[in-house]
Amino acid sequence: MQSICAIEGVKAAGIKEGKYGLALIEAEGTAAAAFTMNKASAAPIILMRERMKKGYLTATITNSGCANALTGKQGISDAMEMAVIAGEYLGVEPETVGVASTGVISRYLNLPLIRDQCSRISPTLTHSADAEITAARAIMTTDLTEKHALVERDGFVIGGICKGSGMIAPNMGTMLGYVYTDAEISQQDLQGALKSAVRRSFNRVVVDGDTSTNDVVFLTATGAAGKVPKDEFARALEECCTILGKQIAKDGEGATKMIEVVVRNALTEDDADLIARTIVGSPLVKTAVYGEDPNWGRIVAAAGRSGAEIDPEIVSCWIANRNIRAQVCDRGTIAADLSQAKAALSGGEVRIELDLALGKEHATAWGCDLTEKYVEINGKYTT
Amino acid sequence: MQSICAIEGVKAAGIKEGKYGLALIEAEGTAAAAFTMNKASAAPIILMRERMKKGYLTATITNSGCANALTGKQGISDAMEMAVIAGEYLGVEPETVGVASTGVISRYLNLPLIRDQCSRISPTLTHSADAEITAARAIMTTDLTEKHALVERDGFVIGGICKGSGMIAPNMGTMLGYVYTDAEISQQDLQGALKSAVRRSFNRVVVDGDTSTNDVVFLTATGAAGKVPKDEFARALEECCTILGKQIAKDGEGATKMIEVVVRNALTEDDADLIARTIVGSPLVKTAVYGEDPNWGRIVAAAGRSGAEIDPEIVSCWIANRNIRAQVCDRGTIAADLSQAKAALSGGEVRIELDLALGKEHATAWGCDLTEKYVEINGKYTT
C-alpha cells in the first residue's frame, strides 16, 4: 500500500474510459477541505463549500473529463445528483459525500455515463493496493503519472492521492487531493492543520500560473488510531502534502525538469513565499531551465517584480542539483561560475537558491520547466 | 516620416552590429519619464529616476545587447559614463542625457564598444525618415519589427518609437519608448499625461508576465508648436502610446496572433484593467488562441482568478475578429457557437470581449499567443 489504502477502513475503486473517468473512495470520519480561490468556482466547489461545514464525510465521488465549471444552476444540480448516485450505490447519505470534477470547463456533465460507471465500479470497492492505484488513475487528465504519498508516524499514518498537471497556480488546493488518516483529531484542528499544510505544499506548486476553477483537497480522519499530538499531526500532514505537491510539479504539463526554489533570509515568510512562487512561475526562468541556460539575471529579475521586499545589492544566488552547487551571485556582485551552473541544470531536478540577507524567514516552492510540449498540449486540449 | 523625426528639431542615428546596437536621439525640451516598478531595477533606471527630476532632456543614448542590470555600483558608474560619452559627441551636458539599456541581464557594459559606436554614428545624426528607422532598429533585441507611431492633431504632433518583445508585463513602461512632441506643455502636465497614457497603453501589454528590469519611456516636448490644450494633448499621447503598445503585443516573442481583450461594465476601471491583463497573460488562454481552440472556459477562469470583482453567473463572452463576432456565453449560460468562435480565431488578430454586467467601467489589454517558438527563443537567449 502506498497511499490511501494504508489507512484502515479506506476503500477505493476507479475506472478510466478514454477521457472520462470516475473514482469512488469510501471512508467515514471527521473531515476538512481546502478549496480554490478562483471566483469562477466550479459547481462541485460551490456545493462542497456549503456541505463541508458539517466537517464529516463518508465517501467521495470524482469524475474526470468534464469540470462541471461555468455551468450555472444546472451545474449545481448535476453536482448534487453525483452525490445522490454515490449515496445510492454506497448506501450512505448524499449530503455526506464529497463531490469533485476535473476536465474541460464550460461543458455539462454526462450524468448517465457517471451513473453507469458508478454502477460498474461500486461492486469493486476494496481496501487494497490495486484499489488506490485504480482510483488515482481514474482522476487523471493530462497527468502522465498517478500520485501517491504515505507518511507513517508512531501511532498513526497519513496517506493521500492527488491529480494535477496544468492550470496549476498557488491559491488554495490548486488540484484535486484526497488525504486520509487514522488519527483521531477534532474537526477544528483538522481544518487548521490542513490550511497550514496546503499553504506550504500545494499552494507553492506553480505549473503555469493559471488557478483552476475546480481545486479541492479533502482530508478525512477515521479516528481508528486514537488521539495523536496535534503538532506532530500537523507536521506529518505537511510532509504528506509536500510529497504530493512535488509530484504535481514533476508531472507539470510538458515538463522535462522539476524546479525547486528555496528563498532564505527574507523579512517575512509571506515575502519568501511570494518570491519563491514568482521565480518558479516565471516563463523566462522556466524556459532558461529548459534550455539549460544559466541566465540567472532572470531569477533576480523575477524576484524584483514579485512585490516582496528585496535589495538586489545584497542578494546571493545559487544554481544547484544533487551534486553541484554553483554560486552565480554573491551579495549583489556577479560571481558567475557559468559552466558549473550550466552543469547543475543538466539533470531532471534543479534547485535555485536565493539568500535575501534581509531577515530570517524562508520558503520553498516547486514547479517545472516550460517546453514546446506545454504549448502543444494546451493548444489542442478540448478538440 | 513615420515617428520621431516628424517632430521639428528631432535628430536620430543608430547602428546595430550583431547583438550590439547603439541609438542616439537629440531633442531639447521639457521632459517626463515612466520607469519599471521592478525592485531589481537596472543601473540606467536607478540613474534616470534621479536625473529626470529636473524634467529636462537634450538627448538620449541607448545600447542594446546588454541590459546593465544587476551590475551594482559599477553598473551605475557605467551608465553615467554612457551619458558622458553622449555629452562629448553631442556637445551637451551629460546630466541632461537620458540613458537606457536593453539586452542580457547580469553582464557589465562594453564601454569601449559604446564609445566606438557613438563616435561613428554621431556624425550621421539627422532629421530624416532614414534616421528614425536606424534608431528604431538599433534598440531591437528579440524584436522582429521596428515600432513607430505618429499622431497628428491640429497644431501639434506626437511621434514615438519603442522596442519590446519579451519580458513584457504591465508595470510601468515594460519596454523602451521614446516619444517626442512639438507641443509646449509644463513639466507637471507632461508627467501627468504620460502617467495616464502609460497606464492605458504600455502597461496593458502582456507578453509573458515578466516585468523587465530596464523599462523606461522618455517623453520630450520641444515646445516649438506653442501651447496646446492639456486634455487634447493627453488624449493624443494615449493614442500614440497605444499604437506603439499594440506593435509590441503583435511582435511578442514567437507570436503568430495578436490578442486584444476588451472588458466592459466592470465595477471599477482597476477591476476591468486587472481582468483584461490577467486574461491576455494567461498561458492557457494564449495556447488556446494559438491552437485556434475556442476553449472559452479558460477565459472566464482567468477572469475568476484575477482578484477583481466578477460574478460568473451573469458574465457574457464573445470571441471575435474583424468579420466575425461569436457569442460563447450569455449572462452565465453556455451559448457556444463553437464553429463560429473557432473561425474567429483563424486570423492574425483576435478579439476577446467580456461583459461583466456589474458596473460601467471598461479597459482593453493587448498580448499575443504562446507558441513553441517563444520557448525556443527563451531557452537559448544568452548562449
PDB file of N, CA and C in Angstrom, chain B residues 259-316:
ATOM      1  N   ILE B 259      -3.624  39.365 -29.608  1.00  0.00           N
ATOM      2  CA  ILE B 259      -4.884  39.206 -28.879  1.00  0.00           C
ATOM      3  C   ILE B 259      -5.256  40.536 -28.238  1.00  0.00           C
ATOM      4  N   GLU B 260      -6.480  40.987 -28.473  1.00  0.00           N
ATOM      5  CA  GLU B 260      -6.999  42.184 -27.813  1.00  0.00           C
ATOM      6  C   GLU B 260      -8.113  41.730 -26.881  1.00  0.00           C
ATOM      7  N   VAL B 261      -8.032  42.109 -25.623  1.00  0.00           N
ATOM      8  CA  VAL B 261      -9.072  41.729 -24.666  1.00  0.00           C
ATOM      9  C   VAL B 261      -9.806  42.986 -24.206  1.00  0.00           C
ATOM     10  N   VAL B 262     -11.109  43.015 -24.443  1.00  0.00           N
ATOM     11  CA  VAL B 262     -11.938  44.154 -24.059  1.00  0.00           C
ATOM     12  C   VAL B 262     -12.846  43.727 -22.913  1.00  0.00           C
ATOM     13  N   VAL B 263     -12.712  44.383 -21.775  1.00  0.00           N
ATOM     14  CA  VAL B 263     -13.583  44.078 -20.635  1.00  0.00           C
ATOM     15  C   VAL B 263     -14.517  45.267 -20.409  1.00  0.00           C
ATOM     16  N   ARG B 264     -15.808  44.994 -20.400  1.00  0.00           N
ATOM     17  CA  ARG B 264     -16.801  46.067 -20.269  1.00  0.00           C
ATOM     18  C   ARG B 264     -17.639  45.901 -19.006  1.00  0.00           C
ATOM     19  N   ASN B 265     -18.206  47.011 -18.568  1.00  0.00           N
ATOM     20  CA  ASN B 265     -19.179  47.016 -17.474  1.00  0.00           C
ATOM     21  C   ASN B 265     -18.649  46.382 -16.189  1.00  0.00           C
ATOM     22  N   ALA B 266     -17.410  46.757 -15.869  1.00  0.00           N
ATOM     23  CA  ALA B 266     -16.829  46.370 -14.579  1.00  0.00           C
ATOM     24  C   ALA B 266     -17.213  47.410 -13.535  1.00  0.00           C
ATOM     25  N   LEU B 267     -17.045  47.053 -12.264  1.00  0.00           N
ATOM     26  CA  LEU B 267     -17.348  47.993 -11.183  1.00  0.00           C
ATOM     27  C   LEU B 267     -16.393  49.183 -11.210  1.00  0.00           C
ATOM     28  N   THR B 268     -15.104  48.907 -11.456  1.00  0.00           N
ATOM     29  CA  THR B 268     -14.103  49.978 -11.494  1.00  0.00           C
ATOM     30  C   THR B 268     -13.178  49.753 -12.691  1.00  0.00           C
ATOM     31  N   GLU B 269     -12.478  50.814 -13.100  1.00  0.00           N
ATOM     32  CA  GLU B 269     -11.523  50.653 -14.197  1.00  0.00           C
ATOM     33  C   GLU B 269     -10.376  49.733 -13.764  1.00  0.00           C
ATOM     34  N   ASP B 270      -9.984  49.804 -12.486  1.00  0.00           N
ATOM     35  CA  ASP B 270      -8.929  48.910 -11.989  1.00  0.00           C
ATOM     36  C   ASP B 270      -9.335  47.446 -12.140  1.00  0.00           C
ATOM     37  N   ASP B 271     -10.583  47.137 -11.832  1.00  0.00           N
ATOM     38  CA  ASP B 271     -11.072  45.763 -11.996  1.00  0.00           C
ATOM     39  C   ASP B 271     -11.035  45.347 -13.469  1.00  0.00           C
ATOM     40  N   ALA B 272     -11.528  46.218 -14.343  1.00  0.00           N
ATOM     41  CA  ALA B 272     -11.543  45.912 -15.784  1.00  0.00           C
ATOM     42  C   ALA B 272     -10.123  45.690 -16.280  1.00  0.00           C
ATOM     43  N   ASP B 273      -9.233  46.560 -15.834  1.00  0.00           N
ATOM     44  CA  ASP B 273      -7.820  46.500 -16.182  1.00  0.00           C
ATOM     45  C   ASP B 273      -7.205  45.171 -15.725  1.00  0.00           C
ATOM     46  N   LEU B 274      -7.452  44.805 -14.465  1.00  0.00           N
ATOM     47  CA  LEU B 274      -6.872  43.582 -13.897  1.00  0.00           C
ATOM     48  C   LEU B 274      -7.378  42.339 -14.635  1.00  0.00           C
ATOM     49  N   ILE B 275      -8.666  42.322 -14.928  1.00  0.00           N
ATOM     50  CA  ILE B 275      -9.237  41.168 -15.632  1.00  0.00           C
ATOM     51  C   ILE B 275      -8.681  41.083 -17.058  1.00  0.00           C
ATOM     52  N   ALA B 276      -8.643  42.214 -17.754  1.00  0.00           N
ATOM     53  CA  ALA B 276      -8.147  42.207 -19.141  1.00  0.00           C
ATOM     54  C   ALA B 276      -6.698  41.734 -19.183  1.00  0.00           C
ATOM     55  N   ARG B 277      -5.863  42.215 -18.247  1.00  0.00           N
ATOM     56  CA  ARG B 277      -4.462  41.829 -18.230  1.00  0.00           C
ATOM     57  C   ARG B 277      -4.273  40.367 -17.815  1.00  0.00           C
ATOM     58  N   THR B 278      -5.112  39.902 -16.903  1.00  0.00           N
ATOM     59  CA  THR B 278      -4.999  38.500 -16.472  1.00  0.00           C
ATOM     60  C   THR B 278      -5.373  37.567 -17.620  1.00  0.00           C
ATOM     61  N   ILE B 279      -6.436  37.887 -18.341  1.00  0.00           N
ATOM     62  CA  ILE B 279      -6.846  37.045 -19.473  1.00  0.00           C
ATOM     63  C   ILE B 279      -5.754  37.027 -20.543  1.00  0.00           C
ATOM     64  N   VAL B 280      -5.266  38.210 -20.902  1.00  0.00           N
ATOM     65  CA  VAL B 280      -4.314  38.286 -22.014  1.00  0.00           C
ATOM     66  C   VAL B 280      -2.958  37.687 -21.604  1.00  0.00           C
ATOM     67  N   GLY B 281      -2.715  37.539 -20.300  1.00  0.00           N
ATOM     68  CA  GLY B 281      -1.467  36.952 -19.830  1.00  0.00           C
ATOM     69  C   GLY B 281      -1.574  35.474 -19.487  1.00  0.00           C
ATOM     70  N   SER B 282      -2.779  34.928 -19.530  1.00  0.00           N
ATOM     71  CA  SER B 282      -2.965  33.530 -19.129  1.00  0.00           C
ATOM     72  C   SER B 282      -2.334  32.569 -20.137  1.00  0.00           C
ATOM     73  N   PRO B 283      -1.407  31.721 -19.692  1.00  0.00           N
ATOM     74  CA  PRO B 283      -0.801  30.749 -20.621  1.00  0.00           C
ATOM     75  C   PRO B 283      -1.848  29.848 -21.264  1.00  0.00           C
ATOM     76  N   LEU B 284      -2.911  29.537 -20.530  1.00  0.00           N
ATOM     77  CA  LEU B 284      -3.921  28.634 -21.092  1.00  0.00           C
ATOM     78  C   LEU B 284      -4.771  29.330 -22.141  1.00  0.00           C
ATOM     79  N   VAL B 285      -5.069  30.616 -21.944  1.00  0.00           N
ATOM     80  CA  VAL B 285      -5.780  31.368 -22.986  1.00  0.00           C
ATOM     81  C   VAL B 285      -4.873  31.527 -24.206  1.00  0.00           C
ATOM     82  N   LYS B 286      -3.603  31.855 -23.953  1.00  0.00           N
ATOM     83  CA  LYS B 286      -2.659  32.115 -25.044  1.00  0.00           C
ATOM     84  C   LYS B 286      -2.423  30.864 -25.900  1.00  0.00           C
ATOM     85  N   THR B 287      -2.319  29.704 -25.249  1.00  0.00           N
ATOM     86  CA  THR B 287      -2.104  28.481 -26.033  1.00  0.00           C
ATOM     87  C   THR B 287      -3.383  28.075 -26.767  1.00  0.00           C
ATOM     88  N   ALA B 288      -4.548  28.331 -26.150  1.00  0.00           N
ATOM     89  CA  ALA B 288      -5.808  28.013 -26.831  1.00  0.00           C
ATOM     90  C   ALA B 288      -5.960  28.861 -28.092  1.00  0.00           C
ATOM     91  N   VAL B 289      -5.607  30.149 -27.996  1.00  0.00           N
ATOM     92  CA  VAL B 289      -5.683  31.024 -29.167  1.00  0.00           C
ATOM     93  C   VAL B 289      -4.715  30.521 -30.242  1.00  0.00           C
ATOM     94  N   TYR B 290      -3.525  30.162 -29.822  1.00  0.00           N
ATOM     95  CA  TYR B 290      -2.541  29.618 -30.777  1.00  0.00           C
ATOM     96  C   TYR B 290      -3.108  28.394 -31.482  1.00  0.00           C
ATOM     97  N   GLY B 291      -3.743  27.494 -30.733  1.00  0.00           N
ATOM     98  CA  GLY B 291      -4.313  26.276 -31.309  1.00  0.00           C
ATOM     99  C   GLY B 291      -5.666  26.501 -31.969  1.00  0.00           C
ATOM    100  N   GLU B 292      -6.112  27.775 -32.013  1.00  0.00           N
ATOM    101  CA  GLU B 292      -7.426  28.126 -32.583  1.00  0.00           C
ATOM    102  C   GLU B 292      -8.521  27.267 -31.961  1.00  0.00           C
ATOM    103  N   ASP B 293      -8.437  27.123 -30.656  1.00  0.00           N
ATOM    104  CA  ASP B 293      -9.333  26.269 -29.893  1.00  0.00           C
ATOM    105  C   ASP B 293     -10.258  27.175 -29.069  1.00  0.00           C
ATOM    106  N   PRO B 294     -11.548  27.225 -29.386  1.00  0.00           N
ATOM    107  CA  PRO B 294     -12.452  28.177 -28.703  1.00  0.00           C
ATOM    108  C   PRO B 294     -12.810  27.697 -27.295  1.00  0.00           C
ATOM    109  N   ASN B 295     -11.799  27.429 -26.507  1.00  0.00           N
ATOM    110  CA  ASN B 295     -11.938  26.882 -25.156  1.00  0.00           C
ATOM    111  C   ASN B 295     -12.199  28.045 -24.200  1.00  0.00           C
ATOM    112  N   TRP B 296     -13.407  28.649 -24.321  1.00  0.00           N
ATOM    113  CA  TRP B 296     -13.658  29.923 -23.648  1.00  0.00           C
ATOM    114  C   TRP B 296     -13.747  29.791 -22.129  1.00  0.00           C
ATOM    115  N   GLY B 297     -13.915  28.572 -21.625  1.00  0.00           N
ATOM    116  CA  GLY B 297     -13.909  28.382 -20.175  1.00  0.00           C
ATOM    117  C   GLY B 297     -12.627  28.920 -19.553  1.00  0.00           C
ATOM    118  N   ARG B 298     -11.523  28.812 -20.293  1.00  0.00           N
ATOM    119  CA  ARG B 298     -10.250  29.322 -19.784  1.00  0.00           C
ATOM    120  C   ARG B 298     -10.271  30.841 -19.624  1.00  0.00           C
ATOM    121  N   ILE B 299     -11.041  31.518 -20.491  1.00  0.00           N
ATOM    122  CA  ILE B 299     -11.136  32.982 -20.425  1.00  0.00           C
ATOM    123  C   ILE B 299     -11.809  33.397 -19.119  1.00  0.00           C
ATOM    124  N   VAL B 300     -12.963  32.789 -18.838  1.00  0.00           N
ATOM    125  CA  VAL B 300     -13.706  33.140 -17.623  1.00  0.00           C
ATOM    126  C   VAL B 300     -12.947  32.653 -16.384  1.00  0.00           C
ATOM    127  N   ALA B 301     -12.259  31.511 -16.493  1.00  0.00           N
ATOM    128  CA  ALA B 301     -11.458  31.022 -15.364  1.00  0.00           C
ATOM    129  C   ALA B 301     -10.336  32.001 -15.035  1.00  0.00           C
ATOM    130  N   ALA B 302      -9.713  32.563 -16.052  1.00  0.00           N
ATOM    131  CA  ALA B 302      -8.654  33.552 -15.819  1.00  0.00           C
ATOM    132  C   ALA B 302      -9.237  34.796 -15.159  1.00  0.00           C
ATOM    133  N   ALA B 303     -10.390  35.241 -15.628  1.00  0.00           N
ATOM    134  CA  ALA B 303     -11.060  36.392 -15.007  1.00  0.00           C
ATOM    135  C   ALA B 303     -11.355  36.083 -13.541  1.00  0.00           C
ATOM    136  N   GLY B 304     -11.758  34.859 -13.279  1.00  0.00           N
ATOM    137  CA  GLY B 304     -12.119  34.454 -11.926  1.00  0.00           C
ATOM    138  C   GLY B 304     -10.960  34.458 -10.958  1.00  0.00           C
ATOM    139  N   ARG B 305      -9.753  34.199 -11.451  1.00  0.00           N
ATOM    140  CA  ARG B 305      -8.604  34.177 -10.556  1.00  0.00           C
ATOM    141  C   ARG B 305      -7.878  35.512 -10.491  1.00  0.00           C
ATOM    142  N   SER B 306      -8.377  36.509 -11.227  1.00  0.00           N
ATOM    143  CA  SER B 306      -7.660  37.786 -11.318  1.00  0.00           C
ATOM    144  C   SER B 306      -7.643  38.550 -10.000  1.00  0.00           C
ATOM    145  N   GLY B 307      -8.610  38.267  -9.147  1.00  0.00           N
ATOM    146  CA  GLY B 307      -8.728  39.028  -7.907  1.00  0.00           C
ATOM    147  C   GLY B 307      -9.747  40.153  -8.020  1.00  0.00           C
ATOM    148  N   ALA B 308     -10.191  40.461  -9.243  1.00  0.00           N
ATOM    149  CA  ALA B 308     -11.184  41.525  -9.445  1.00  0.00           C
ATOM    150  C   ALA B 308     -12.591  40.982  -9.197  1.00  0.00           C
ATOM    151  N   GLU B 309     -13.507  41.908  -8.982  1.00  0.00           N
ATOM    152  CA  GLU B 309     -14.899  41.526  -8.735  1.00  0.00           C
ATOM    153  C   GLU B 309     -15.517  40.952 -10.009  1.00  0.00           C
ATOM    154  N   ILE B 310     -16.092  39.763  -9.906  1.00  0.00           N
ATOM    155  CA  ILE B 310     -16.754  39.138 -11.046  1.00  0.00           C
ATOM    156  C   ILE B 310     -17.781  38.148 -10.533  1.00  0.00           C
ATOM    157  N   ASP B 311     -18.916  38.084 -11.222  1.00  0.00           N
ATOM    158  CA  ASP B 311     -19.935  37.085 -10.893  1.00  0.00           C
ATOM    159  C   ASP B 311     -20.137  36.217 -12.133  1.00  0.00           C
ATOM    160  N   PRO B 312     -19.582  35.004 -12.145  1.00  0.00           N
ATOM    161  CA  PRO B 312     -19.643  34.180 -13.360  1.00  0.00           C
ATOM    162  C   PRO B 312     -21.066  33.871 -13.811  1.00  0.00           C
ATOM    163  N   GLU B 313     -22.035  34.029 -12.909  1.00  0.00           N
ATOM    164  CA  GLU B 313     -23.445  33.754 -13.249  1.00  0.00           C
ATOM    165  C   GLU B 313     -24.032  34.774 -14.216  1.00  0.00           C
ATOM    166  N   ILE B 314     -23.416  35.960 -14.331  1.00  0.00           N
ATOM    167  CA  ILE B 314     -24.009  36.990 -15.190  1.00  0.00           C
ATOM    168  C   ILE B 314     -23.048  37.474 -16.282  1.00  0.00           C
ATOM    169  N   VAL B 315     -21.922  36.783 -16.429  1.00  0.00           N
ATOM    170  CA  VAL B 315     -20.914  37.193 -17.416  1.00  0.00           C
ATOM    171  C   VAL B 315     -21.339  36.790 -18.826  1.00  0.00           C
ATOM    172  N   SER B 316     -21.046  37.665 -19.801  1.00  0.00           N
ATOM    173  CA  SER B 316     -21.200  37.292 -21.214  1.00  0.00           C
ATOM    174  C   SER B 316     -19.835  37.376 -21.894  1.00  0.00           C
TER     175      SER B 316
END
